[in-house]
Coordinates of C-alpha atoms in Angstrom, one line a residue:
X1 CA -1.3 -33.6 40.4
X2 CA -2.4 -32.9 36.8
X3 CA -5.7 -31.3 36.1
X4 CA -7.0 -34.4 34.2
X5 CA -5.9 -36.8 36.9
X6 CA -7.6 -34.7 39.5
X7 CA -10.8 -34.7 37.5
X8 CA -10.7 -38.5 37.1
X9 CA -10.2 -39.0 40.8
X10 CA -13.0 -36.5 41.6
X11 CA -15.4 -38.3 39.2
X12 CA -14.4 -41.7 40.7
X13 CA -15.1 -40.3 44.2
X14 CA -18.5 -39.0 43.1
X15 CA -19.4 -42.3 41.6
X16 CA -18.2 -44.2 44.7
X17 CA -20.3 -41.9 46.9
X18 CA -23.4 -42.5 44.8
X19 CA -22.8 -46.2 44.8
X20 CA -22.5 -46.4 48.6
X21 CA -25.7 -44.3 49.0
X22 CA -27.7 -46.3 46.4
X23 CA -26.5 -49.8 47.3
X24 CA -29.4 -52.2 48.0
X25 CA -32.1 -49.6 47.4
X26 CA -33.1 -50.3 43.8
X27 CA -32.2 -52.0 40.6
X28 CA -32.6 -51.2 36.9
X29 CA -35.0 -53.8 35.5
X30 CA -34.7 -52.5 32.0
X31 CA -33.1 -49.7 30.0
X32 CA -34.1 -48.9 26.4
X33 CA -31.9 -46.5 24.5
X34 CA -32.7 -45.1 21.1
X35 CA -30.8 -42.5 19.2
X36 CA -31.1 -40.8 15.8
X37 CA -27.7 -39.5 14.5
X38 CA -27.9 -36.7 11.9
X39 CA -25.3 -35.9 9.4
X40 CA -24.0 -33.0 11.5
X41 CA -23.2 -35.4 14.4
X42 CA -26.2 -34.4 16.5
X43 CA -27.7 -37.3 18.5
X44 CA -31.4 -37.2 19.4
X45 CA -31.6 -39.5 22.3
X46 CA -34.6 -41.2 24.0
X47 CA -34.2 -43.3 27.1
X48 CA -36.8 -45.4 29.0
X49 CA -35.5 -46.6 32.3
X50 CA -37.6 -49.2 34.2
X51 CA -36.5 -49.0 37.8
X52 CA -37.6 -51.2 40.8
X53 CA -37.3 -49.6 44.2
X54 CA -37.0 -51.9 47.2
X55 CA -37.3 -49.1 49.7
X56 CA -38.9 -45.6 49.5
X57 CA -37.0 -43.2 47.2
X58 CA -38.0 -39.9 45.6
X59 CA -36.8 -40.8 42.2
X60 CA -33.6 -41.1 40.1
X61 CA -30.9 -38.9 38.7
X62 CA -29.0 -39.2 35.5
X63 CA -25.8 -37.3 34.7
X64 CA -24.4 -36.8 31.2
X65 CA -20.9 -35.3 30.8
X66 CA -20.5 -32.7 28.1
X67 CA -16.7 -32.4 28.2
X68 CA -14.4 -35.3 27.3
X69 CA -11.1 -36.1 25.7
X70 CA -10.3 -38.4 22.8
X71 CA -7.0 -39.6 21.5
X72 CA -7.3 -38.7 17.8
X73 CA -5.1 -40.1 15.0
X74 CA -3.3 -37.1 13.4
X75 CA -1.2 -37.5 10.3
X76 CA 2.2 -35.8 10.6
X77 CA 4.1 -34.0 7.9
X78 CA 6.3 -37.1 7.2
X79 CA 3.2 -39.2 6.6
X80 CA 3.3 -41.0 10.0
X81 CA 0.2 -41.1 12.2
X82 CA 0.5 -39.9 15.7
X83 CA -2.2 -40.2 18.4
X84 CA -2.8 -36.8 20.1
X85 CA -5.2 -35.9 22.9
X86 CA -8.0 -33.6 21.9
X87 CA -10.5 -32.0 24.3
X88 CA -14.1 -31.5 23.3
X89 CA -17.2 -29.8 24.6
X90 CA -20.5 -31.1 23.5
X91 CA -23.9 -29.4 24.1
X92 CA -26.9 -30.9 25.7
X93 CA -30.2 -29.4 24.6
X94 CA -34.0 -30.0 24.4
X95 CA -34.2 -32.1 27.6
X96 CA -37.6 -33.7 28.3
X97 CA -38.9 -35.9 31.0
X98 CA -42.4 -37.3 30.5
X99 CA -44.7 -37.8 33.4
X100 CA -42.4 -36.8 36.3
X101 CA -41.2 -33.6 37.8
X102 CA -37.5 -32.9 37.2
X103 CA -34.8 -30.4 37.7
X104 CA -31.5 -29.8 35.7
X105 CA -28.2 -28.8 37.3
X106 CA -24.8 -28.2 35.9
X107 CA -22.1 -29.8 38.0
X108 CA -18.5 -30.9 37.3
X109 CA -18.9 -30.5 33.5
X110 CA -22.1 -32.6 33.5
X111 CA -25.8 -32.0 33.0
X112 CA -27.5 -33.7 35.9
X113 CA -31.2 -34.6 35.5
X114 CA -32.9 -35.0 38.9
X115 CA -36.2 -36.7 38.4
X116 CA -38.9 -37.2 41.0
X117 CA -40.8 -35.3 43.7
X118 CA -39.0 -34.2 46.8
X119 CA -42.4 -34.4 48.7
X120 CA -43.2 -37.9 47.5
X121 CA -41.5 -41.3 47.5
X122 CA -41.8 -44.2 45.2
X123 CA -41.7 -48.0 46.0
X124 CA -41.9 -50.8 43.5
X125 CA -41.5 -50.5 39.7
X126 CA -41.6 -47.2 37.9
X127 CA -40.8 -46.1 34.3
X128 CA -38.9 -42.9 33.5
X129 CA -39.0 -41.4 29.9
X130 CA -36.1 -39.1 29.2
X131 CA -35.1 -37.3 26.1
X132 CA -32.3 -34.9 25.1
X133 CA -30.2 -33.8 22.2
X134 CA -26.5 -34.4 22.4
X135 CA -24.6 -32.1 20.0
X136 CA -21.1 -33.2 19.1
X137 CA -18.6 -30.5 18.1
X138 CA -16.4 -30.5 15.0
X139 CA -13.5 -32.9 15.7
X140 CA -10.8 -30.6 14.2
X141 CA -9.2 -33.6 12.6
X142 CA -8.6 -33.9 8.8
X143 CA -7.6 -37.6 8.6
X144 CA -10.9 -39.2 9.7
X145 CA -14.3 -38.8 11.4
X146 CA -15.1 -40.9 14.4
X147 CA -18.0 -42.2 16.5
X148 CA -16.9 -42.7 20.1
X149 CA -20.1 -42.6 22.1
X150 CA -21.0 -44.2 25.4
X151 CA -24.5 -45.6 25.4
X152 CA -24.1 -46.4 29.0
X153 CA -21.5 -44.8 31.2
X154 CA -19.5 -46.2 34.1
X155 CA -21.4 -44.2 36.7
X156 CA -24.5 -46.3 37.1
X157 CA -24.4 -47.5 40.7
X158 CA -26.8 -50.4 40.5
X159 CA -26.9 -53.5 38.2
X160 CA -29.0 -53.5 35.0
X161 CA -30.9 -56.7 34.3
X162 CA -31.5 -55.9 30.7
X163 CA -30.5 -53.2 28.2
X164 CA -31.4 -52.8 24.6
X165 CA -30.3 -50.1 22.2
X166 CA -31.0 -48.9 18.7
X167 CA -28.9 -46.2 16.9
X168 CA -30.0 -45.0 13.5
X169 CA -27.7 -42.9 11.3
X170 CA -29.4 -40.4 9.0
X171 CA -26.6 -40.7 6.5
X172 CA -25.6 -44.0 4.9
X173 CA -22.8 -45.8 6.8
X174 CA -20.1 -47.2 4.6
X175 CA -19.6 -51.0 4.7
X176 CA -15.9 -50.5 5.8
X177 CA -17.1 -48.5 8.8
X178 CA -19.6 -51.2 9.7
X179 CA -16.9 -53.8 9.7
X180 CA -14.6 -51.7 11.7
X181 CA -17.3 -50.9 14.3
X182 CA -16.9 -52.2 17.8
X183 CA -19.1 -52.1 20.9
X184 CA -17.2 -52.4 24.1
X185 CA -18.7 -53.6 27.4
X186 CA -17.0 -53.6 30.8
X187 CA -15.3 -51.4 33.4
X188 CA -13.6 -48.2 32.3
X189 CA -10.8 -48.9 29.9
X190 CA -11.7 -52.5 29.2
X191 CA -11.7 -53.7 25.5
X192 CA -14.1 -56.7 25.8
X193 CA -16.5 -56.6 22.9
X194 CA -20.2 -57.1 23.4
X195 CA -22.0 -59.8 21.5
X196 CA -25.2 -59.9 19.5
X197 CA -24.8 -56.5 17.8
X198 CA -26.4 -56.3 14.4
X199 CA -26.8 -53.9 11.5
X200 CA -30.1 -53.3 9.7
X201 CA -29.4 -50.9 6.9
X202 CA -28.1 -47.8 8.7
X203 CA -29.4 -48.9 12.1
X204 CA -27.3 -50.6 14.8
X205 CA -29.1 -52.6 17.5
X206 CA -28.2 -54.8 20.4
X207 CA -29.6 -56.4 23.5
X208 CA -27.6 -57.3 26.6
X209 CA -28.5 -59.0 29.9
X210 CA -27.0 -58.7 33.3
X211 CA -24.8 -55.6 33.2
X212 CA -23.0 -55.1 36.5
X213 CA -22.8 -51.7 38.3
X214 CA -20.2 -49.3 37.0
X215 CA -19.9 -51.1 33.7
X216 CA -20.1 -49.1 30.4
X217 CA -21.3 -49.8 26.9
X218 CA -19.5 -47.8 24.3
X219 CA -19.8 -47.6 20.5
X220 CA -16.5 -47.0 18.6
X221 CA -16.6 -46.6 14.8
X222 CA -14.0 -44.8 12.6
X223 CA -15.4 -43.2 9.5
X224 CA -13.9 -41.6 6.4
X225 CA -13.2 -37.9 6.7
X226 CA -16.2 -35.8 5.7
X227 CA -18.8 -38.2 6.9
X228 CA -20.1 -35.7 9.3
X229 CA -21.0 -32.4 7.7
X230 CA -21.2 -28.9 9.3
X231 CA -20.7 -30.1 12.8
X232 CA -20.9 -27.4 15.4
X233 CA -17.6 -25.6 15.9
X234 CA -16.4 -22.8 18.1
X235 CA -15.6 -19.8 15.8
X236 CA -12.3 -18.1 16.1
X237 CA -13.8 -14.8 15.0
X238 CA -14.6 -13.4 18.5
X239 CA -11.0 -14.1 19.6
X240 CA -9.5 -12.3 16.5
X241 CA -12.0 -9.4 17.0
X242 CA -10.6 -9.0 20.5
X243 CA -7.1 -9.3 19.2
X244 CA -7.8 -6.6 16.6
X245 CA -9.4 -4.3 19.2
X246 CA -6.4 -4.8 21.5
X247 CA -4.0 -3.8 18.7
X248 CA -6.2 -0.8 17.8
X249 CA -6.0 0.5 21.4
X250 CA -2.3 -0.3 21.6
X251 CA -1.7 1.8 18.5
X252 CA -3.8 4.7 20.0
X253 CA -1.7 4.5 23.2
X254 CA 1.5 4.6 21.3
X255 CA 0.4 7.5 19.2
X256 CA -0.9 9.4 22.2
X257 CA 2.3 8.8 24.1
X258 CA 4.4 9.9 21.1
X259 CA 2.3 13.1 20.5
X260 CA 2.2 14.1 24.2
X261 CA 4.5 17.1 24.6
X262 CA 6.8 17.3 27.6
X263 CA 8.9 20.3 28.8
X264 CA 12.6 19.8 28.3
X265 CA 14.6 18.9 31.5
X266 CA 18.2 20.2 31.1
X267 CA 20.6 19.1 33.9
X268 CA 22.7 21.9 35.3
X269 CA 25.5 21.2 37.8
X270 CA 24.5 23.1 41.0
X271 CA 26.4 23.5 44.3
X272 CA 23.5 24.9 46.3
X273 CA 19.7 24.1 46.1
X274 CA 17.9 26.5 43.8
X275 CA 16.4 29.6 45.4
X276 CA 17.5 28.2 48.8
X277 CA 14.3 26.1 49.0
X278 CA 13.9 23.8 52.0
X279 CA 15.0 20.2 51.7
X280 CA 11.5 19.0 52.3
X281 CA 10.3 20.8 49.2
X282 CA 13.2 19.3 47.2
X283 CA 12.2 15.8 48.3
X284 CA 8.6 16.5 47.3
X285 CA 9.6 17.8 43.8
X286 CA 11.8 14.7 43.1
X287 CA 8.9 12.2 43.4
X288 CA 5.7 14.4 43.6
X289 CA 4.9 13.1 47.0
X290 CA 5.5 13.9 50.7
X291 CA 7.1 11.2 52.7
X292 CA 8.7 10.7 56.1
X293 CA 12.2 11.4 54.9
X294 CA 11.1 14.7 53.4
X295 CA 9.6 15.8 56.7
X296 CA 12.5 14.4 58.8
X297 CA 15.1 16.4 56.7
X298 CA 13.5 19.6 58.1
X299 CA 15.2 18.9 61.5
X300 CA 18.9 19.3 60.2
X301 CA 17.6 22.0 57.9
X302 CA 16.2 23.9 60.9
X303 CA 19.6 23.5 62.6
X304 CA 21.5 24.8 59.6
X305 CA 19.2 27.9 59.6
X306 CA 19.8 28.5 63.3
X307 CA 16.2 27.9 64.3
X308 CA 17.2 25.1 66.7
X309 CA 20.3 23.8 68.3
X310 CA 21.3 20.1 68.7
X311 CA 23.4 18.6 71.4
X312 CA 24.4 15.1 72.6
X313 CA 23.0 13.9 75.9
X314 CA 25.2 12.3 78.5
X315 CA 24.8 8.8 79.7
X316 CA 23.6 8.9 83.3
X317 CA 21.5 6.9 85.7
X318 CA 18.3 8.3 84.3
X319 CA 19.0 7.0 80.8
X320 CA 20.9 3.8 81.5
X321 CA 19.2 2.1 78.5
X322 CA 20.8 4.5 76.0
X323 CA 24.4 5.1 75.2
X324 CA 23.7 8.4 73.5
X325 CA 20.8 10.5 72.5
X326 CA 20.2 13.9 70.8
X327 CA 18.6 16.9 72.4
X328 CA 16.8 19.6 70.4
X329 CA 16.5 23.1 71.7
X330 CA 14.3 25.8 70.2
X331 CA 16.3 29.0 69.5
X332 CA 13.3 31.2 68.9
X333 CA 10.2 31.6 66.7
X334 CA 10.4 31.0 63.0
X335 CA 10.4 34.1 60.7
X336 CA 7.0 35.5 60.0
X337 CA 7.2 34.7 56.3
X338 CA 8.2 31.0 57.0
X339 CA 5.9 28.6 55.1
X340 CA 3.0 27.2 57.1
X341 CA 4.2 23.6 57.0
X342 CA 7.5 24.6 58.8
X343 CA 5.6 26.3 61.6
X344 CA 3.3 23.3 61.9
X345 CA 6.2 20.9 62.0
X346 CA 8.1 23.0 64.6
X347 CA 4.9 22.9 66.8
X348 CA 4.5 19.2 66.3
X349 CA 8.2 18.6 67.1
X350 CA 8.4 20.6 70.4
X351 CA 4.7 20.4 71.4
X352 CA 4.9 23.6 73.5
X353 CA 8.3 22.7 75.1
X354 CA 11.6 24.5 74.6
X355 CA 13.7 21.4 74.7
X356 CA 13.0 17.8 73.7
X357 CA 14.9 14.5 73.4
X358 CA 14.7 13.5 69.8
X359 CA 14.1 9.8 70.6
X360 CA 11.3 10.8 73.0
X361 CA 9.3 13.1 70.7
X362 CA 5.7 12.5 71.4
X363 CA 3.7 11.7 68.2
X364 CA 1.2 14.3 67.3
X365 CA -0.9 12.7 64.4
X366 CA -3.2 15.7 63.8
X367 CA -0.3 18.1 63.6
X368 CA 1.7 15.7 61.4
X369 CA -1.2 15.4 59.0
X370 CA -1.6 19.1 58.8
X371 CA 2.2 19.5 58.1
X372 CA 1.9 16.9 55.4
X373 CA -1.1 18.5 53.8
X374 CA 0.4 22.0 54.1
X375 CA 3.6 20.9 52.4
X376 CA 1.7 19.3 49.6
X377 CA -0.4 22.5 49.3
X378 CA 2.5 24.6 48.3
X379 CA 2.7 22.9 44.9
X380 CA -0.3 24.3 43.1
X381 CA -1.0 27.0 40.6
X382 CA 2.3 28.1 39.0
X383 CA 4.1 25.6 41.3
X384 CA 2.0 22.6 40.2
X385 CA 4.4 19.7 39.6
X386 CA 2.7 17.6 37.0
X387 CA -0.6 16.5 35.6
X388 CA -1.9 13.2 34.3
X389 CA -3.0 13.1 30.7
X390 CA -6.7 11.9 30.7
X391 CA -5.8 9.7 27.7
X392 CA -4.3 7.3 30.3
X393 CA -7.9 5.9 30.6
X394 CA -7.3 4.2 27.2
X395 CA -5.4 1.6 29.2
X396 CA -8.7 0.3 30.7
X397 CA -10.2 -0.9 27.4
X398 CA -6.7 -2.2 26.4
X399 CA -6.7 -4.3 29.6
X400 CA -10.3 -5.5 29.0
X401 CA -9.9 -6.4 25.3
X402 CA -6.4 -8.0 25.7
X403 CA -7.8 -10.2 28.6
X404 CA -10.8 -11.2 26.5
X405 CA -8.5 -12.1 23.6
X406 CA -6.5 -14.5 25.9
X407 CA -9.6 -15.8 27.7
X408 CA -11.5 -16.6 24.4
X409 CA -9.0 -18.9 22.8
X410 CA -10.7 -22.3 23.6
X411 CA -11.5 -24.6 20.7
X412 CA -13.9 -26.3 23.1
X413 CA -16.3 -23.4 24.0
X414 CA -16.4 -19.6 24.4
X415 CA -14.7 -18.6 27.7
X416 CA -13.7 -22.1 28.8
X417 CA -12.7 -22.2 32.4
X418 CA -9.0 -22.9 32.0
X419 CA -8.3 -20.2 29.3
X420 CA -10.2 -17.7 31.4
X421 CA -8.2 -18.7 34.5
X422 CA -4.9 -18.4 32.6
X423 CA -5.9 -15.0 31.1
X424 CA -6.7 -13.6 34.6
X425 CA -3.7 -15.0 36.4
X426 CA -1.1 -14.9 33.8
X427 CA -2.2 -11.8 31.9
X428 CA -4.8 -9.5 33.5
X429 CA -3.3 -9.5 37.0
X430 CA 0.4 -8.9 35.9
X431 CA -0.7 -6.3 33.3
X432 CA -2.7 -4.4 36.0
X433 CA 0.2 -4.6 38.4
X434 CA 2.5 -3.4 35.7
X435 CA 0.2 -0.4 35.1
X436 CA 0.2 0.4 38.8
X437 CA 4.0 0.1 39.2
X438 CA 4.8 2.1 36.1
X439 CA 2.3 4.8 37.3
X440 CA 4.0 4.9 40.7
X441 CA 7.5 5.3 39.3
X442 CA 6.4 7.7 36.6
X443 CA 6.3 10.6 39.0
X444 CA 9.9 10.0 40.1
X445 CA 11.4 8.7 36.9
X446 CA 13.8 11.7 36.6
X447 CA 15.6 10.9 39.9
X448 CA 15.6 7.1 39.7
X449 CA 19.1 5.6 39.8
X450 CA 20.5 4.1 36.6
X451 CA 21.2 0.8 38.4
X452 CA 17.6 0.6 39.4
X453 CA 16.4 1.3 35.8
X454 CA 18.7 -1.5 34.5
X455 CA 17.6 -4.0 37.2
X456 CA 13.9 -3.0 36.6
X457 CA 14.2 -3.5 32.8
X458 CA 15.9 -6.9 33.3
X459 CA 13.3 -8.0 35.8
X460 CA 10.5 -6.8 33.6
X461 CA 11.8 -8.8 30.6
X462 CA 12.3 -11.9 32.6
X463 CA 8.8 -11.7 34.0
X464 CA 7.3 -11.0 30.6
X465 CA 9.1 -14.0 29.1
X466 CA 8.2 -16.3 32.0
X467 CA 4.5 -15.3 31.9
X468 CA 4.4 -15.9 28.1
X469 CA 5.9 -19.4 28.4
X470 CA 3.6 -20.2 31.4
X471 CA 0.7 -19.2 29.2
X472 CA 1.8 -21.3 26.3
X473 CA 2.7 -24.5 28.3
X474 CA -0.1 -24.5 30.8
X475 CA -3.1 -23.8 28.6
X476 CA -5.3 -26.4 27.0
X477 CA -5.6 -26.8 23.2
X478 CA -6.7 -23.5 21.8
X479 CA -7.1 -21.5 18.7
X480 CA -4.5 -18.8 19.5
X481 CA -1.1 -19.7 18.0
X482 CA 2.1 -19.0 19.9
X483 CA 2.9 -16.2 17.4
X484 CA -0.3 -14.3 18.0
X485 CA 0.1 -14.7 21.8
X486 CA 3.7 -13.5 21.7
X487 CA 2.7 -10.5 19.6
X488 CA 0.0 -9.5 22.1
X489 CA 2.4 -10.0 25.1
X490 CA 5.1 -7.9 23.5
X491 CA 2.8 -5.1 22.3
X492 CA 0.9 -4.8 25.5
X493 CA 3.9 -4.9 27.8
X494 CA 5.5 -2.2 25.7
X495 CA 2.3 -0.2 26.2
X496 CA 2.6 -0.5 30.0
X497 CA 6.1 1.1 29.6
X498 CA 4.6 4.0 27.8
X499 CA 2.2 4.8 30.6
X500 CA 4.9 7.1 32.1
X501 CA 4.5 9.3 29.0
X502 CA 1.0 10.2 30.2
X503 CA 2.4 11.9 33.4
X504 CA 3.4 15.4 32.2
X505 CA 5.8 17.6 34.2
X506 CA 4.9 21.2 34.6
X507 CA 7.4 23.9 33.4
X508 CA 8.2 24.7 37.0
X509 CA 9.1 21.1 37.9
X510 CA 11.1 20.7 34.7
X511 CA 13.2 23.8 35.5
X512 CA 13.7 22.8 39.1
X513 CA 14.4 19.2 38.2
X514 CA 17.2 20.2 35.9
X515 CA 18.9 22.1 38.8
X516 CA 18.2 19.4 41.4
X517 CA 19.5 16.7 39.1
X518 CA 22.7 18.7 38.9
X519 CA 22.8 19.1 42.7
X520 CA 22.2 15.4 43.1
X521 CA 25.1 14.5 40.7
X522 CA 27.4 16.9 42.5
X523 CA 26.6 15.3 45.9
X524 CA 27.3 11.9 44.4
X525 CA 30.5 12.7 42.5
X526 CA 32.0 15.8 44.2
X527 CA 35.8 16.0 44.0
X528 CA 37.9 16.8 47.1
X529 CA 39.5 20.0 45.7
X530 CA 36.1 21.4 44.8
X531 CA 34.7 20.6 48.3
X532 CA 37.7 22.3 49.9
X533 CA 37.0 25.4 47.8
X534 CA 33.3 25.3 48.9
X535 CA 34.3 25.0 52.6
X536 CA 36.7 27.9 52.3
X537 CA 33.9 30.1 51.0
X538 CA 31.3 28.6 53.3
X539 CA 32.6 26.8 56.4
X540 CA 29.1 25.3 57.1
X541 CA 28.8 23.9 53.5
X542 CA 29.0 20.3 54.7
X543 CA 26.1 20.8 57.1
X544 CA 24.1 23.0 54.8
X545 CA 23.9 20.3 52.0
X546 CA 23.4 17.3 54.3
X547 CA 19.5 17.7 54.5
X548 CA 19.4 17.6 50.7
X549 CA 21.7 14.6 50.6
X550 CA 19.2 13.1 53.0
X551 CA 16.2 13.4 50.7
X552 CA 18.3 12.1 47.8
X553 CA 19.2 9.1 49.8
X554 CA 22.9 10.1 49.7
X555 CA 23.9 10.9 53.3
X556 CA 26.5 8.2 53.5
X557 CA 27.9 9.2 50.1
X558 CA 28.1 12.9 51.1
X559 CA 29.7 12.1 54.4
X560 CA 32.3 9.8 52.7
X561 CA 33.6 12.7 50.6
X562 CA 34.6 14.6 53.8
X563 CA 36.3 11.8 55.8
X564 CA 39.8 13.3 55.0
X565 CA 38.7 17.0 55.0
X566 CA 38.7 19.1 58.2
X567 CA 35.3 20.7 59.0
X568 CA 34.6 23.1 61.8
X569 CA 32.1 22.7 64.6
X570 CA 28.7 24.1 63.4
X571 CA 27.3 27.1 65.4
X572 CA 24.1 25.2 66.0
X573 CA 25.9 22.3 67.8
X574 CA 26.2 22.7 71.6
X575 CA 29.1 20.7 72.8
X576 CA 28.6 19.6 76.4
X577 CA 32.4 19.5 76.8
X578 CA 32.5 15.8 77.8
X579 CA 34.5 14.9 74.7
X580 CA 36.6 16.3 71.9
X581 CA 34.9 16.2 68.5
X582 CA 36.9 15.2 65.4
X583 CA 35.9 15.4 61.8
X584 CA 34.9 11.7 62.0
X585 CA 32.8 12.5 65.1
X586 CA 30.9 15.2 63.1
X587 CA 30.2 12.8 60.2
X588 CA 28.9 10.2 62.7
X589 CA 26.9 13.0 64.4
X590 CA 25.3 14.1 61.1
X591 CA 24.4 10.5 60.2
X592 CA 22.9 10.1 63.7
X593 CA 20.9 13.3 63.3
X594 CA 19.5 12.1 60.0
X595 CA 18.7 8.6 61.2
X596 CA 17.1 9.7 64.5
X597 CA 15.1 12.4 62.7
X598 CA 13.7 9.9 60.3
X599 CA 12.9 7.4 63.1
X600 CA 11.0 10.1 65.0
X601 CA 9.0 11.2 62.0
X602 CA 8.2 7.6 61.1
X603 CA 6.9 7.1 64.6
X604 CA 4.6 10.1 64.1
X605 CA 3.4 8.8 60.7
X606 CA 2.7 5.3 62.1
X607 CA 0.6 6.8 64.9
X608 CA -1.4 8.7 62.2
X609 CA -3.2 5.4 61.4
X610 CA -1.8 5.2 57.9
X611 CA -3.7 8.3 56.8
X612 CA -0.5 9.6 55.2
X613 CA 1.1 7.0 54.0
X614 CA -17.8 -35.5 34.7
X615 CA -15.8 -35.6 31.8
X616 CA -12.1 -35.1 31.5
X617 CA -10.9 -38.6 30.9
X618 CA -8.3 -39.1 28.1
X619 CA -9.0 -41.8 25.6
X620 CA -6.9 -43.3 22.8
X621 CA -8.5 -45.9 20.5
X622 CA -11.8 -47.5 21.7
X623 CA -12.7 -49.1 25.0
X624 CA -15.6 -49.1 27.5
X625 CA -16.5 -45.8 29.0
X626 CA -14.8 -43.6 26.4
X627 CA -16.0 -40.8 24.2
X628 CA -18.9 -38.5 24.7
X629 CA -22.2 -38.9 26.6
X630 CA -22.3 -41.9 29.0
X631 CA -22.2 -40.6 32.5
X632 CA -24.2 -42.5 35.1
X633 CA -27.1 -42.4 37.5
X634 CA -28.7 -43.6 40.7
X635 CA -31.6 -42.9 43.0
X636 CA -32.3 -40.3 45.7

């Protein structure tokens, strides 16, 4: 359902509810309407309503819409005239009510005047004197000016016995306009003309008896272009100020990103991890964060170092629910100079026991959190991985000013509801999400797969284009051209890409990353002959590298390289003798160790409670109920 249709139905429903509530309780004996129209299309309105109450009521209400749509005749480049729908926002000012208490509320794009005393009731005849100024905006049309004004709207819920009106124009009305003038009376959309309407100089007057409920009286008069002078208009200056500020901060971001110096990362093919560092530390270096995979990789790393042994459990009556399982056995204490996080993890893994089933490791949240913090704590001082350039805070004013630019495009009013909604939903939220996502991948950008980068760039471009066209096609009439909007979209989306430049790697991380990138590439692309050579020099080479393949997410790839290569039984593996192990069995075993290790650590992390991880109608031409003002009323 379109926005305008929804508004019409809502207004109709409100009118219907008022009508049901008011039926039989009162009648308008007389309404006298007077207006003085200045040359800038400002209407000074005075209304006297004589109301007869048949039952006790507190008073009356009158609502006057300040937003409306008019079908305006627009001359095309080829000379033809086309009717286009224009939305307007009028302003209601200087409200006065003589002799009665009143309150004013803003509801559904209407000013609602609630007149009467909530502690008193009225019965019989009572007069209400109401005054207000109705300021029409500039019509934004160069082919003509137009008076399309509802003296009486369709929302009056009770009949009106008599209505008289007098409208005086401050500026002389041309004879052609007087002849073209029409006053329509009837239900919304009807074109029946009222009778007895007369001109006296520049004053228009009429008197009508017996107007039914929900009938409107509307003045329609086309005028020559320029009749109204200096009508109130929404200036485009604030929008362009915000556009300029957006561009200024975008330029600052681009310059800052360009001038920010980064240490060079030179990839070097490596066959072993540099300095024999633990796989958990490698995983932390690659993305500047400690995760479950990094911790889990310590289990096969411990095995490779001879700190623990691993064996397969037999299927017996005690474990009928499992076909196979892994048993870990502690071989002795860790070296005295082992990092604290390794000692903490060994303690969390065995929890005072000498032997544990990997799938039955009892979670120890406190020890896991300590392990996590201890591993993170290694990377400080000379080993600090990266720092965030404080200039990244420039993105905050960029987001604010770009959003204000998109939210302040209405030709109707400053910060109109729909442009603001579009700016928040189609710009501010995606821009903010883009900042967060780019910040998240900035720390691991060196190790992101090329396929991911391509997919990400394609997705980003599609999203940017989709958001732009959604903005263009779903917004109301506004002052921002598609070209300006496109420029802002492109510039600001490019700025979100540059956010990664504000995360600066340390010299230590740059040096280590170059070597780790080489190791990662070797794990992905190793040739069979090279692997045979490495196994000849180091028979445990396959097992020694597996924990590092694990943190790189390449365990399957690493195992695949060895499917046709004979590998020996590792010293840390205790064969129960119930089966003969082939090369394929070892590959399956290593995958099982990696998978079960990650499952066990994930369980520990999970148990850690997440600490680690009115108006609105469209009018064309003249008819009853169109244009500005109008509205309706009833009693309460």
